[in-house]
Amino acid sequence: EVQLLESGGGLVQPGGSLRLSCAASGFSFSSYAMTWVRQAPGKGLEWVSGITGFGSGHYADSVKGRFTISRDNSKNTVYLQLNSLTAEDTAIYYCARPYSNSYFDHWGQGTLVTVSS
Amino acid sequence: EIVLTQSPDFQSVTPKENVTITCRASQSIGANLHWYQQKPDQSPKLLIKYASQSISGVPSRFSGSGSGTDFTLTINSLEAEDAAAYYCHQSGTLPQTFGQGTKVEIK
């Protein structure tokens, strides 16, 4: 069974940093790209970042230069480093698995990031 | 960036009615369009892949159609458990994008 378990969310001050983790199990992790999608309170879904199985990352313009995606295939884990956070980054951050670099067939339960002083 | 525009934003529907949600892309995306359902306090769930392909375990009352720039999600004979937000998503071009969502309420 595919499982994705996010962690690392919490309350952080504006300008601060946080590292999110997503531990994957139940599939051949290194063979899949991985993605982060976020959802601000009461709002819709926003694609944030994706990383190929080889480690090449892509970003939404809204986070480019501030967020960094990475993965450790030996630990079956994908990370999202969040820097220079603002209130607009407050959201639930979901880890999702893209099937064949297309649709997201599995999602984690999400981890909440709150940026506030 | 490809913009996906869903309509309507909100729909209040009686059980057993049919529901149609549209998603229009700002440029052609072929069939690289997928639909998700999100119930309150839950993660999104894949409903339809590649515009019209069904997903194992998803009730047959959910169907999708379209290609290029215009897409439709249809829910036939709505059930109470279908109360949720529905999102389209394009995976053909980076950055990937979602529609703004359509909330379906049961009357």
PDB file of C-alpha atoms in Angstrom:
ATOM      1  CA  GLU A   1       0.000   0.000   0.000  1.00  0.00           C
ATOM      2  CA  VAL A   2       1.343   3.416  -0.974  1.00  0.00           C
ATOM      3  CA  GLN A   3       1.733   5.752   1.979  1.00  0.00           C
ATOM      4  CA  LEU A   4       2.969   9.330   2.140  1.00  0.00           C
ATOM      5  CA  LEU A   5       3.562  10.884   5.554  1.00  0.00           C
ATOM      6  CA  GLU A   6       4.396  14.565   5.848  1.00  0.00           C
ATOM      7  CA  SER A   7       5.995  16.180   8.868  1.00  0.00           C
ATOM      8  CA  GLY A   8       7.811  19.342   9.859  1.00  0.00           C
ATOM      9  CA  GLY A   9       5.014  21.885   9.800  1.00  0.00           C
ATOM     10  CA  GLY A  10       4.437  24.373  12.563  1.00  0.00           C
ATOM     11  CA  LEU A  11       4.327  28.021  13.582  1.00  0.00           C
ATOM     12  CA  VAL A  12       7.139  30.206  12.267  1.00  0.00           C
ATOM     13  CA  GLN A  13       7.726  33.962  12.287  1.00  0.00           C
ATOM     14  CA  PRO A  14       7.771  36.000   9.086  1.00  0.00           C
ATOM     15  CA  GLY A  15      11.186  35.749   7.487  1.00  0.00           C
ATOM     16  CA  GLY A  16      11.816  32.404   9.130  1.00  0.00           C
ATOM     17  CA  SER A  17      12.563  28.966   7.730  1.00  0.00           C
ATOM     18  CA  LEU A  18      11.152  25.475   7.985  1.00  0.00           C
ATOM     19  CA  ARG A  19      11.942  22.100   6.443  1.00  0.00           C
ATOM     20  CA  LEU A  20       9.127  19.775   5.515  1.00  0.00           C
ATOM     21  CA  SER A  21       9.608  16.036   5.030  1.00  0.00           C
ATOM     22  CA  CYS A  22       7.532  13.437   3.257  1.00  0.00           C
ATOM     23  CA  ALA A  23       8.315   9.805   4.029  1.00  0.00           C
ATOM     24  CA  ALA A  24       7.143   7.421   1.331  1.00  0.00           C
ATOM     25  CA  SER A  25       6.508   3.691   1.465  1.00  0.00           C
ATOM     26  CA  GLY A  26       4.838   0.954  -0.528  1.00  0.00           C
ATOM     27  CA  PHE A  27       6.417   1.696  -3.913  1.00  0.00           C
ATOM     28  CA  SER A  28       9.767   2.027  -5.669  1.00  0.00           C
ATOM     29  CA  PHE A  29      10.461   5.576  -4.521  1.00  0.00           C
ATOM     30  CA  SER A  30      13.459   6.352  -6.727  1.00  0.00           C
ATOM     31  CA  SER A  31      11.436   5.530  -9.857  1.00  0.00           C
ATOM     32  CA  TYR A  32       8.907   8.294  -9.242  1.00  0.00           C
ATOM     33  CA  ALA A  33       8.901  12.050  -9.373  1.00  0.00           C
ATOM     34  CA  MET A  34       7.396  13.675  -6.277  1.00  0.00           C
ATOM     35  CA  THR A  35       5.438  16.879  -5.780  1.00  0.00           C
ATOM     36  CA  TRP A  36       4.397  19.385  -3.136  1.00  0.00           C
ATOM     37  CA  VAL A  37       0.965  21.033  -3.364  1.00  0.00           C
ATOM     38  CA  ARG A  38      -0.316  23.583  -0.864  1.00  0.00           C
ATOM     39  CA  GLN A  39      -3.703  24.892   0.187  1.00  0.00           C
ATOM     40  CA  ALA A  40      -4.134  28.157   2.039  1.00  0.00           C
ATOM     41  CA  PRO A  41      -6.963  28.250   4.611  1.00  0.00           C
ATOM     42  CA  GLY A  42     -10.312  28.205   2.814  1.00  0.00           C
ATOM     43  CA  LYS A  43      -8.633  28.404  -0.593  1.00  0.00           C
ATOM     44  CA  GLY A  44      -7.887  26.117  -3.528  1.00  0.00           C
ATOM     45  CA  LEU A  45      -4.962  23.896  -4.426  1.00  0.00           C
ATOM     46  CA  GLU A  46      -1.663  25.346  -5.617  1.00  0.00           C
ATOM     47  CA  TRP A  47       1.170  23.334  -7.169  1.00  0.00           C
ATOM     48  CA  VAL A  48       4.370  24.404  -5.394  1.00  0.00           C
ATOM     49  CA  SER A  49       7.262  22.241  -6.527  1.00  0.00           C
ATOM     50  CA  GLY A  50       8.186  18.940  -8.124  1.00  0.00           C
ATOM     51  CA  ILE A  51      11.318  16.825  -8.325  1.00  0.00           C
ATOM     52  CA  THR A  52      12.240  14.090 -10.770  1.00  0.00           C
ATOM     53  CA  GLY A  53      13.569  10.707  -9.679  1.00  0.00           C
ATOM     54  CA  PHE A  54      17.051  11.967 -10.556  1.00  0.00           C
ATOM     55  CA  GLY A  55      16.694  15.068  -8.387  1.00  0.00           C
ATOM     56  CA  SER A  56      15.879  17.835 -10.871  1.00  0.00           C
ATOM     57  CA  GLY A  57      13.549  20.358  -9.244  1.00  0.00           C
ATOM     58  CA  HIS A  58      10.885  22.729 -10.582  1.00  0.00           C
ATOM     59  CA  TYR A  59       9.070  25.538  -8.789  1.00  0.00           C
ATOM     60  CA  ALA A  60       6.041  27.770  -8.959  1.00  0.00           C
ATOM     61  CA  ASP A  61       6.973  31.400  -9.551  1.00  0.00           C
ATOM     62  CA  SER A  62       5.504  32.294  -6.147  1.00  0.00           C
ATOM     63  CA  VAL A  63       8.187  30.278  -4.323  1.00  0.00           C
ATOM     64  CA  LYS A  64      11.111  30.303  -6.748  1.00  0.00           C
ATOM     65  CA  GLY A  65      14.291  31.425  -5.023  1.00  0.00           C
ATOM     66  CA  ARG A  66      12.819  30.860  -1.546  1.00  0.00           C
ATOM     67  CA  PHE A  67      11.881  27.154  -1.509  1.00  0.00           C
ATOM     68  CA  THR A  68      14.157  24.220  -2.341  1.00  0.00           C
ATOM     69  CA  ILE A  69      13.000  20.701  -3.056  1.00  0.00           C
ATOM     70  CA  SER A  70      15.291  17.722  -2.565  1.00  0.00           C
ATOM     71  CA  ARG A  71      15.103  13.981  -2.059  1.00  0.00           C
ATOM     72  CA  ASP A  72      17.028  11.182  -0.405  1.00  0.00           C
ATOM     73  CA  ASN A  73      16.267   7.992  -2.257  1.00  0.00           C
ATOM     74  CA  SER A  74      18.093   5.944   0.398  1.00  0.00           C
ATOM     75  CA  LYS A  75      15.567   7.173   2.955  1.00  0.00           C
ATOM     76  CA  ASN A  76      12.537   7.219   0.618  1.00  0.00           C
ATOM     77  CA  THR A  77      11.990  10.832   1.626  1.00  0.00           C
ATOM     78  CA  VAL A  78      11.374  14.089  -0.204  1.00  0.00           C
ATOM     79  CA  TYR A  79      12.008  17.427   1.459  1.00  0.00           C
ATOM     80  CA  LEU A  80      10.866  21.002   0.977  1.00  0.00           C
ATOM     81  CA  GLN A  81      13.037  23.720   2.495  1.00  0.00           C
ATOM     82  CA  LEU A  82      11.015  26.897   3.062  1.00  0.00           C
ATOM     83  CA  ASN A  83      12.967  30.138   3.505  1.00  0.00           C
ATOM     84  CA  SER A  84      12.008  33.812   3.766  1.00  0.00           C
ATOM     85  CA  LEU A  85       8.488  32.856   4.753  1.00  0.00           C
ATOM     86  CA  THR A  86       5.604  35.336   4.611  1.00  0.00           C
ATOM     87  CA  ALA A  87       1.990  35.176   5.757  1.00  0.00           C
ATOM     88  CA  GLU A  88       1.021  34.226   2.197  1.00  0.00           C
ATOM     89  CA  ASP A  89       2.882  30.925   2.674  1.00  0.00           C
ATOM     90  CA  THR A  90       0.481  29.880   5.442  1.00  0.00           C
ATOM     91  CA  ALA A  91      -1.123  26.676   4.169  1.00  0.00           C
ATOM     92  CA  ILE A  92      -1.475  22.947   4.456  1.00  0.00           C
ATOM     93  CA  TYR A  93       1.373  21.422   2.462  1.00  0.00           C
ATOM     94  CA  TYR A  94       0.580  18.121   0.794  1.00  0.00           C
ATOM     95  CA  CYS A  95       3.056  15.646  -0.606  1.00  0.00           C
ATOM     96  CA  ALA A  96       1.741  13.828  -3.687  1.00  0.00           C
ATOM     97  CA  ARG A  97       2.992  11.180  -6.080  1.00  0.00           C
ATOM     98  CA  PRO A  98       2.680  11.953  -9.783  1.00  0.00           C
ATOM     99  CA  TYR A  99       2.051   8.834 -11.841  1.00  0.00           C
ATOM    100  CA  SER A 100       4.193   8.953 -14.961  1.00  0.00           C
ATOM    101  CA  ASN A 101       4.801  12.668 -14.311  1.00  0.00           C
ATOM    102  CA  SER A 102       1.113  13.415 -14.757  1.00  0.00           C
ATOM    103  CA  TYR A 103      -1.848  12.932 -12.422  1.00  0.00           C
ATOM    104  CA  PHE A 104      -1.408  12.697  -8.659  1.00  0.00           C
ATOM    105  CA  ASP A 105      -2.595   9.260  -7.681  1.00  0.00           C
ATOM    106  CA  HIS A 106      -1.593   9.318  -4.024  1.00  0.00           C
ATOM    107  CA  TRP A 107      -1.593  12.163  -1.496  1.00  0.00           C
ATOM    108  CA  GLY A 108      -0.384  12.509   2.056  1.00  0.00           C
ATOM    109  CA  GLN A 109      -2.526  13.881   4.861  1.00  0.00           C
ATOM    110  CA  GLY A 110      -0.745  17.246   4.793  1.00  0.00           C
ATOM    111  CA  THR A 111       1.230  19.296   7.279  1.00  0.00           C
ATOM    112  CA  LEU A 112       0.176  22.785   8.375  1.00  0.00           C
ATOM    113  CA  VAL A 113       2.580  25.696   8.103  1.00  0.00           C
ATOM    114  CA  THR A 114       1.532  28.893   9.863  1.00  0.00           C
ATOM    115  CA  VAL A 115       3.563  32.054   9.333  1.00  0.00           C
ATOM    116  CA  SER A 116       2.720  34.612  11.996  1.00  0.00           C
ATOM    117  CA  SER A 117       4.357  36.862  14.550  1.00  0.00           C
TER     118      SER A 117
ATOM    119  CA  GLU B   1       1.596  29.700 -17.053  1.00  0.00           C
ATOM    120  CA  ILE B   2      -1.573  27.906 -18.120  1.00  0.00           C
ATOM    121  CA  VAL B   3      -4.624  29.260 -16.327  1.00  0.00           C
ATOM    122  CA  LEU B   4      -7.490  26.864 -15.642  1.00  0.00           C
ATOM    123  CA  THR B   5     -10.877  28.509 -15.094  1.00  0.00           C
ATOM    124  CA  GLN B   6     -13.654  26.424 -13.588  1.00  0.00           C
ATOM    125  CA  SER B   7     -17.335  27.200 -13.624  1.00  0.00           C
ATOM    126  CA  PRO B   8     -19.391  27.502 -11.618  1.00  0.00           C
ATOM    127  CA  ASP B   9     -17.567  28.385  -8.396  1.00  0.00           C
ATOM    128  CA  PHE B  10     -20.435  27.023  -6.343  1.00  0.00           C
ATOM    129  CA  GLN B  11     -23.431  24.817  -7.019  1.00  0.00           C
ATOM    130  CA  SER B  12     -26.268  23.774  -4.710  1.00  0.00           C
ATOM    131  CA  VAL B  13     -27.863  20.579  -5.973  1.00  0.00           C
ATOM    132  CA  THR B  14     -30.662  18.228  -4.979  1.00  0.00           C
ATOM    133  CA  PRO B  15     -29.819  14.515  -4.658  1.00  0.00           C
ATOM    134  CA  LYS B  16     -30.322  12.552  -7.895  1.00  0.00           C
ATOM    135  CA  GLU B  17     -29.767  15.661 -10.001  1.00  0.00           C
ATOM    136  CA  ASN B  18     -26.959  15.707 -12.550  1.00  0.00           C
ATOM    137  CA  VAL B  19     -24.024  18.078 -12.058  1.00  0.00           C
ATOM    138  CA  THR B  20     -21.760  19.503 -14.751  1.00  0.00           C
ATOM    139  CA  ILE B  21     -18.541  21.351 -13.958  1.00  0.00           C
ATOM    140  CA  THR B  22     -16.453  22.890 -16.710  1.00  0.00           C
ATOM    141  CA  CYS B  23     -12.743  23.672 -16.828  1.00  0.00           C
ATOM    142  CA  ARG B  24     -11.310  25.921 -19.526  1.00  0.00           C
ATOM    143  CA  ALA B  25      -7.572  26.143 -20.182  1.00  0.00           C
ATOM    144  CA  SER B  26      -5.907  29.342 -21.392  1.00  0.00           C
ATOM    145  CA  GLN B  27      -4.111  27.304 -24.069  1.00  0.00           C
ATOM    146  CA  SER B  28      -4.356  23.822 -25.470  1.00  0.00           C
ATOM    147  CA  ILE B  29      -3.271  21.045 -23.113  1.00  0.00           C
ATOM    148  CA  GLY B  30      -4.364  18.052 -25.140  1.00  0.00           C
ATOM    149  CA  ALA B  31      -5.790  15.510 -22.710  1.00  0.00           C
ATOM    150  CA  ASN B  32      -3.401  16.326 -19.853  1.00  0.00           C
ATOM    151  CA  LEU B  33      -6.275  17.311 -17.598  1.00  0.00           C
ATOM    152  CA  HIS B  34      -7.264  15.499 -14.403  1.00  0.00           C
ATOM    153  CA  TRP B  35     -10.051  15.885 -11.848  1.00  0.00           C
ATOM    154  CA  TYR B  36      -9.931  15.598  -8.051  1.00  0.00           C
ATOM    155  CA  GLN B  37     -12.509  15.570  -5.288  1.00  0.00           C
ATOM    156  CA  GLN B  38     -11.751  17.048  -1.888  1.00  0.00           C
ATOM    157  CA  LYS B  39     -14.096  16.584   1.030  1.00  0.00           C
ATOM    158  CA  PRO B  40     -13.809  18.822   4.109  1.00  0.00           C
ATOM    159  CA  ASP B  41     -10.699  18.111   6.194  1.00  0.00           C
ATOM    160  CA  GLN B  42      -9.498  15.445   3.754  1.00  0.00           C
ATOM    161  CA  SER B  43      -6.748  15.242   1.170  1.00  0.00           C
ATOM    162  CA  PRO B  44      -7.714  15.456  -2.495  1.00  0.00           C
ATOM    163  CA  LYS B  45      -8.670  12.226  -4.244  1.00  0.00           C
ATOM    164  CA  LEU B  46      -8.157  11.455  -7.930  1.00  0.00           C
ATOM    165  CA  LEU B  47     -11.455  11.076  -9.810  1.00  0.00           C
ATOM    166  CA  ILE B  48     -10.630  11.168 -13.528  1.00  0.00           C
ATOM    167  CA  LYS B  49      -7.296  11.040 -15.356  1.00  0.00           C
ATOM    168  CA  TYR B  50      -6.426  12.278 -18.861  1.00  0.00           C
ATOM    169  CA  ALA B  51      -9.736  14.085 -19.268  1.00  0.00           C
ATOM    170  CA  SER B  52     -11.948  11.037 -19.586  1.00  0.00           C
ATOM    171  CA  GLN B  53     -10.270   7.931 -18.184  1.00  0.00           C
ATOM    172  CA  SER B  54     -11.931   6.346 -15.183  1.00  0.00           C
ATOM    173  CA  ILE B  55     -10.157   5.464 -11.948  1.00  0.00           C
ATOM    174  CA  SER B  56     -10.531   2.116 -10.217  1.00  0.00           C
ATOM    175  CA  GLY B  57     -12.750   2.418  -7.159  1.00  0.00           C
ATOM    176  CA  VAL B  58     -14.388   5.679  -8.229  1.00  0.00           C
ATOM    177  CA  PRO B  59     -18.173   5.344  -8.709  1.00  0.00           C
ATOM    178  CA  SER B  60     -19.283   5.167 -12.336  1.00  0.00           C
ATOM    179  CA  ARG B  61     -21.527   8.224 -11.904  1.00  0.00           C
ATOM    180  CA  PHE B  62     -18.363  10.339 -12.292  1.00  0.00           C
ATOM    181  CA  SER B  63     -17.260  10.896 -15.883  1.00  0.00           C
ATOM    182  CA  GLY B  64     -15.099  13.329 -17.781  1.00  0.00           C
ATOM    183  CA  SER B  65     -14.851  14.606 -21.326  1.00  0.00           C
ATOM    184  CA  GLY B  66     -13.055  17.140 -23.459  1.00  0.00           C
ATOM    185  CA  SER B  67      -9.679  17.887 -24.993  1.00  0.00           C
ATOM    186  CA  GLY B  68      -7.626  20.889 -25.990  1.00  0.00           C
ATOM    187  CA  THR B  69      -9.007  23.771 -23.935  1.00  0.00           C
ATOM    188  CA  ASP B  70     -12.488  22.734 -22.826  1.00  0.00           C
ATOM    189  CA  PHE B  71     -13.217  19.994 -20.344  1.00  0.00           C
ATOM    190  CA  THR B  72     -16.217  18.756 -18.378  1.00  0.00           C
ATOM    191  CA  LEU B  73     -16.733  16.721 -15.226  1.00  0.00           C
ATOM    192  CA  THR B  74     -20.199  15.201 -14.942  1.00  0.00           C
ATOM    193  CA  ILE B  75     -21.737  13.643 -11.866  1.00  0.00           C
ATOM    194  CA  ASN B  76     -24.800  11.629 -12.781  1.00  0.00           C
ATOM    195  CA  SER B  77     -27.496  11.268 -10.157  1.00  0.00           C
ATOM    196  CA  LEU B  78     -25.721  13.093  -7.368  1.00  0.00           C
ATOM    197  CA  GLU B  79     -25.556  11.417  -3.982  1.00  0.00           C
ATOM    198  CA  ALA B  80     -25.243  13.073  -0.572  1.00  0.00           C
ATOM    199  CA  GLU B  81     -21.676  11.784  -0.205  1.00  0.00           C
ATOM    200  CA  ASP B  82     -20.641  13.795  -3.288  1.00  0.00           C
ATOM    201  CA  ALA B  83     -20.717  17.060  -1.334  1.00  0.00           C
ATOM    202  CA  ALA B  84     -17.178  18.309  -1.866  1.00  0.00           C
ATOM    203  CA  ALA B  85     -14.903  20.667  -3.740  1.00  0.00           C
ATOM    204  CA  TYR B  86     -13.823  19.590  -7.217  1.00  0.00           C
ATOM    205  CA  TYR B  87     -10.606  20.686  -8.907  1.00  0.00           C
ATOM    206  CA  CYS B  88      -9.181  20.306 -12.389  1.00  0.00           C
ATOM    207  CA  HIS B  89      -5.392  20.042 -12.825  1.00  0.00           C
ATOM    208  CA  GLN B  90      -3.159  20.255 -15.865  1.00  0.00           C
ATOM    209  CA  SER B  91       0.100  18.315 -15.968  1.00  0.00           C
ATOM    210  CA  GLY B  92       1.177  19.045 -19.530  1.00  0.00           C
ATOM    211  CA  THR B  93       3.198  22.213 -18.960  1.00  0.00           C
ATOM    212  CA  LEU B  94       5.300  23.511 -16.085  1.00  0.00           C
ATOM    213  CA  PRO B  95       4.330  25.063 -13.813  1.00  0.00           C
ATOM    214  CA  GLN B  96       1.494  22.650 -13.311  1.00  0.00           C
ATOM    215  CA  THR B  97      -1.702  24.411 -12.327  1.00  0.00           C
ATOM    216  CA  PHE B  98      -5.112  23.799 -10.760  1.00  0.00           C
ATOM    217  CA  GLY B  99      -8.467  25.361 -11.375  1.00  0.00           C
ATOM    218  CA  GLN B 100      -9.836  27.532  -8.580  1.00  0.00           C
ATOM    219  CA  GLY B 101     -12.266  24.816  -7.524  1.00  0.00           C
ATOM    220  CA  THR B 102     -16.015  24.224  -7.595  1.00  0.00           C
ATOM    221  CA  LYS B 103     -17.858  23.615  -4.361  1.00  0.00           C
ATOM    222  CA  VAL B 104     -20.873  21.309  -4.645  1.00  0.00           C
ATOM    223  CA  GLU B 105     -23.409  21.543  -1.845  1.00  0.00           C
ATOM    224  CA  ILE B 106     -26.323  19.201  -1.295  1.00  0.00           C
ATOM    225  CA  LYS B 107     -29.678  20.920  -0.830  1.00  0.00           C
TER     226      LYS B 107
END
